[in-house]
Coordinates of C-alpha atoms in Angstrom, one line a residue:
Chain A
Q199 CA 13.1 -10.5 -10.5
V200 CA 11.9 -7.7 -8.5
T201 CA 12.7 -8.0 -4.5
L202 CA 12.2 -5.7 -1.6
K203 CA 13.4 -6.2 1.7
E204 CA 12.6 -3.7 4.8
S205 CA 15.2 -3.4 7.9
G206 CA 15.5 -1.5 10.7
P207 CA 14.9 -1.6 14.5
A208 CA 12.3 -4.3 16.2
L209 CA 11.9 -2.1 19.3
V210 CA 12.2 1.6 19.8
K211 CA 11.4 4.0 22.7
P212 CA 9.0 6.6 22.6
T213 CA 10.5 9.8 21.3
Q214 CA 13.2 8.3 19.5
T215 CA 13.6 8.8 15.8
L216 CA 12.9 5.4 13.8
T217 CA 14.9 4.3 10.7
L218 CA 13.9 2.0 8.3
T219 CA 15.8 0.9 5.4
C220 CA 14.0 -0.6 2.2
T221 CA 17.1 -2.4 0.0
F222 CA 15.7 -3.7 -3.4
S223 CA 17.2 -5.5 -6.2
G224 CA 15.6 -6.4 -9.9
F225 CA 15.5 -2.5 -10.7
S226 CA 16.8 0.8 -10.5
L227 CA 15.7 4.0 -9.2
T228 CA 16.9 5.7 -12.1
T229 CA 14.3 4.5 -14.5
T230 CA 12.0 6.8 -15.5
G231 CA 8.7 6.0 -13.8
L232 CA 9.6 3.8 -11.1
R233 CA 8.8 5.0 -7.6
V234 CA 9.2 3.0 -4.1
N235 CA 6.9 4.0 -1.0
W236 CA 6.1 3.4 2.3
I237 CA 2.9 1.9 4.1
R238 CA 2.4 0.6 7.4
Q239 CA -0.1 -1.3 9.2
P240 CA -0.7 -1.5 13.0
P241 CA -1.8 -4.9 14.1
G242 CA -5.4 -5.8 13.3
K243 CA -5.6 -2.5 11.5
A244 CA -6.0 -0.8 7.9
L245 CA -2.8 0.3 5.6
E246 CA -1.7 3.7 5.9
W247 CA 0.8 5.0 3.0
L248 CA 3.5 7.4 4.6
A249 CA 5.6 8.7 1.8
R250 CA 7.1 7.9 -1.8
I251 CA 10.1 8.5 -3.8
D252 CA 10.7 8.9 -7.5
W253 CA 13.0 8.3 -9.6
D254 CA 13.7 11.8 -10.5
D255 CA 14.0 12.7 -6.6
D256 CA 10.8 14.0 -6.2
K257 CA 9.1 13.1 -2.5
F258 CA 5.8 12.9 -1.5
Y259 CA 4.4 12.5 1.9
S260 CA 1.4 11.8 4.1
T261 CA -0.8 15.1 4.9
S262 CA -1.1 14.1 8.7
L263 CA 2.7 12.7 9.1
K264 CA 4.9 15.0 7.0
T265 CA 6.2 16.9 9.9
R266 CA 7.7 13.7 11.2
L267 CA 8.7 12.0 8.3
T268 CA 11.7 11.8 5.7
I269 CA 12.6 9.6 2.7
S270 CA 15.5 9.6 0.8
K271 CA 17.1 6.9 -1.8
D272 CA 20.9 6.2 -2.4
T273 CA 20.8 4.6 -5.9
S274 CA 24.4 3.3 -6.1
K275 CA 23.1 0.7 -3.0
N276 CA 19.6 0.1 -4.2
Q277 CA 18.3 1.6 -1.1
V278 CA 15.3 3.6 0.4
V279 CA 15.2 5.1 3.7
L280 CA 12.6 6.3 5.7
T281 CA 12.8 8.2 9.3
M282 CA 10.1 9.1 11.4
T283 CA 10.8 11.5 14.4
N284 CA 9.3 11.5 17.6
M285 CA 7.9 7.8 17.9
D286 CA 4.8 7.1 19.9
P287 CA 3.1 4.0 20.6
V288 CA 0.7 4.2 18.2
D289 CA 2.8 4.1 15.4
T290 CA 3.8 0.5 16.2
A291 CA 2.8 -1.1 13.2
T292 CA 4.5 -3.4 10.5
Y293 CA 6.5 -1.4 8.0
Y294 CA 6.0 -1.9 4.2
C295 CA 8.1 -0.6 1.1
A296 CA 6.4 -1.4 -2.2
R297 CA 6.9 -0.1 -5.6
T298 CA 5.0 1.7 -8.1
T299 CA 5.3 1.8 -11.8
G300 CA 4.7 4.7 -14.2
Q301 CA 0.7 3.7 -13.5
L302 CA 0.3 5.5 -10.2
S303 CA -1.8 2.7 -8.5
E304 CA -0.1 -0.2 -9.9
F305 CA 2.0 -1.4 -6.4
D306 CA 3.3 -4.0 -8.4
Y307 CA 5.8 -5.2 -6.0
W308 CA 5.9 -5.4 -1.9
G309 CA 8.4 -6.1 0.7
Q310 CA 7.8 -9.1 3.2
G311 CA 7.2 -6.3 6.1
T312 CA 9.1 -5.4 9.2
L313 CA 7.2 -4.8 12.7
V314 CA 8.5 -1.9 14.9
T315 CA 7.0 -1.8 18.5
V316 CA 7.3 1.2 20.1
S317 CA 7.5 1.0 24.1
S318 CA 9.4 1.9 26.6
Chain B
Q1140 CA -6.9 12.9 4.5
S1141 CA -10.0 10.2 5.4
A1142 CA -9.9 6.5 4.7
L1143 CA -11.9 5.4 2.1
T1144 CA -15.1 3.4 3.2
Q1145 CA -15.1 -0.2 2.7
P1146 CA -17.8 -2.4 4.4
A1147 CA -16.8 -4.3 7.4
S1148 CA -17.4 -7.9 6.0
V1149 CA -18.9 -9.5 3.5
S1150 CA -19.5 -13.4 2.6
G1151 CA -20.6 -15.6 -0.2
S1152 CA -21.0 -19.6 -0.6
P1153 CA -18.1 -21.5 -3.3
G1154 CA -19.0 -20.2 -6.6
Q1155 CA -21.1 -17.4 -5.5
S1156 CA -20.1 -13.5 -6.9
V1157 CA -19.5 -10.9 -4.1
T1158 CA -19.0 -7.4 -4.4
V1159 CA -16.7 -5.0 -2.4
S1160 CA -17.3 -1.1 -2.2
C1161 CA -15.0 1.5 -1.8
T1162 CA -16.2 4.8 -1.1
G1163 CA -14.1 8.3 -1.3
T1164 CA -14.7 11.6 -2.5
S1165 CA -14.4 14.0 -5.5
S1166 CA -10.9 14.5 -4.4
D1167 CA -9.8 10.9 -4.8
V1168 CA -11.5 8.3 -5.9
G1169 CA -13.8 10.2 -8.1
A1170 CA -11.0 12.5 -9.0
Y1171 CA -8.8 9.9 -10.8
N1172 CA -8.5 6.3 -12.6
Y1173 CA -5.8 5.5 -10.3
V1174 CA -7.9 3.1 -7.9
S1175 CA -6.1 -0.4 -7.0
W1176 CA -7.6 -3.2 -4.6
F1177 CA -4.9 -5.7 -3.0
Q1178 CA -5.9 -9.0 -1.1
Q1179 CA -3.9 -9.7 2.2
H1180 CA -3.7 -12.8 4.1
P1181 CA -2.9 -13.2 7.6
G1182 CA 0.6 -12.4 8.3
K1183 CA 1.6 -11.8 5.0
A1184 CA 2.0 -8.5 2.6
P1185 CA -0.8 -7.1 0.5
K1186 CA -0.8 -8.5 -3.1
L1187 CA -2.0 -6.3 -5.9
M1188 CA -5.3 -7.8 -7.7
I1189 CA -6.3 -4.6 -9.7
Y1190 CA -4.7 -1.3 -10.4
D1191 CA -5.9 2.0 -12.5
V1192 CA -9.6 0.6 -11.7
S1193 CA -10.0 -2.0 -13.6
N1194 CA -6.7 -3.5 -15.0
R1195 CA -5.4 -6.9 -13.3
P1196 CA -2.0 -7.7 -13.3
S1197 CA -0.2 -10.6 -15.1
G1198 CA -1.3 -13.9 -12.9
V1199 CA -4.1 -12.6 -11.2
S1200 CA -7.0 -14.6 -12.2
N1201 CA -9.8 -13.2 -14.0
R1202 CA -12.4 -14.0 -11.5
F1203 CA -11.3 -10.5 -9.7
S1204 CA -12.8 -7.3 -11.6
G1205 CA -12.7 -3.6 -10.5
S1206 CA -15.3 -1.0 -12.2
K1207 CA -16.0 2.8 -11.0
S1208 CA -18.8 5.2 -10.6
G1209 CA -18.6 8.5 -9.2
N1210 CA -16.5 8.2 -5.6
T1211 CA -17.2 4.3 -5.2
A1212 CA -15.3 1.9 -6.7
S1213 CA -15.8 -1.6 -6.7
L1214 CA -14.0 -5.1 -6.4
T1215 CA -16.1 -8.6 -7.4
I1216 CA -15.3 -11.6 -7.0
S1217 CA -16.5 -14.4 -9.1
G1218 CA -16.9 -18.0 -8.7
L1219 CA -15.9 -17.6 -5.1
Q1220 CA -13.1 -20.3 -3.9
A1221 CA -12.2 -20.8 -0.4
E1222 CA -8.4 -19.3 -1.5
D1223 CA -10.3 -16.0 -1.9
E1224 CA -11.1 -15.9 2.0
A1225 CA -9.0 -12.6 3.2
D1226 CA -9.1 -9.1 3.9
Y1227 CA -9.2 -7.1 0.8
Y1228 CA -8.4 -3.1 0.7
C1229 CA -8.8 -0.5 -1.7
S1230 CA -6.1 2.7 -2.8
S1231 CA -6.6 5.9 -4.2
Y1232 CA -4.4 8.6 -5.8
T1233 CA -5.9 11.5 -4.5
S1234 CA -5.3 15.3 -5.7
S1235 CA -2.8 15.9 -2.9
S1236 CA -0.6 13.9 -4.8
T1237 CA -0.5 11.2 -1.9
Y1238 CA -2.6 8.2 -1.5
V1239 CA -5.2 7.0 0.7
F1240 CA -6.1 3.3 1.6
G1241 CA -9.9 1.7 2.6
T1242 CA -10.9 0.7 6.0
G1243 CA -10.5 -3.0 4.5
T1244 CA -12.9 -5.9 4.2
K1245 CA -12.8 -9.1 5.2
V1246 CA -14.3 -11.6 2.8
T1247 CA -15.7 -14.7 3.8
V1248 CA -15.9 -18.2 1.8
L1249 CA -19.5 -19.9 3.8

């Protein structure tokens, strides 16, 4: 059974760095073709893709946010970590992690999401 | 990368069919057959309904179907049911090896 769960602070101050962890089970990120993505959704707004890390440690970032994002994995802990620097109130959103398979558009399993509010 | 364009809302009566469009560019929707569709109920995580333009994951009703022509992808829901009322988002892989999501469409069952 595949599950993913996001964790991190519910509240961060402007200019701080956000660190989110996606802890998953039911698969290994050493398996060829598997990938983990981060996606966010501001309240009442659309989804936005942020970053992806692949089984072979390839990393991809949103063009508009790439200077602020870093994605990494710890395969021994079954975790993927996303850091986002210089947080701003517009970054207030629910942050999701989701798995994709060898089929690049198959976002087959999602976490429940974690709401991060940016406010002083 | 600009968001893919979807209508803000579509509606239909129970039993009818509705189609949601998703318009991108030759760098995303038009470039690859890596278009997916997600259903999202309020307060819930998105659920994959269609991937690779027209493939349905196991467990998804065959009332949901996808297609693509040029830079526009479409999701059709046939035999509309009350439980289909939700927000729907499309997504596409892009030539920059990133993904772009659509603006979202609220489907209302009248």
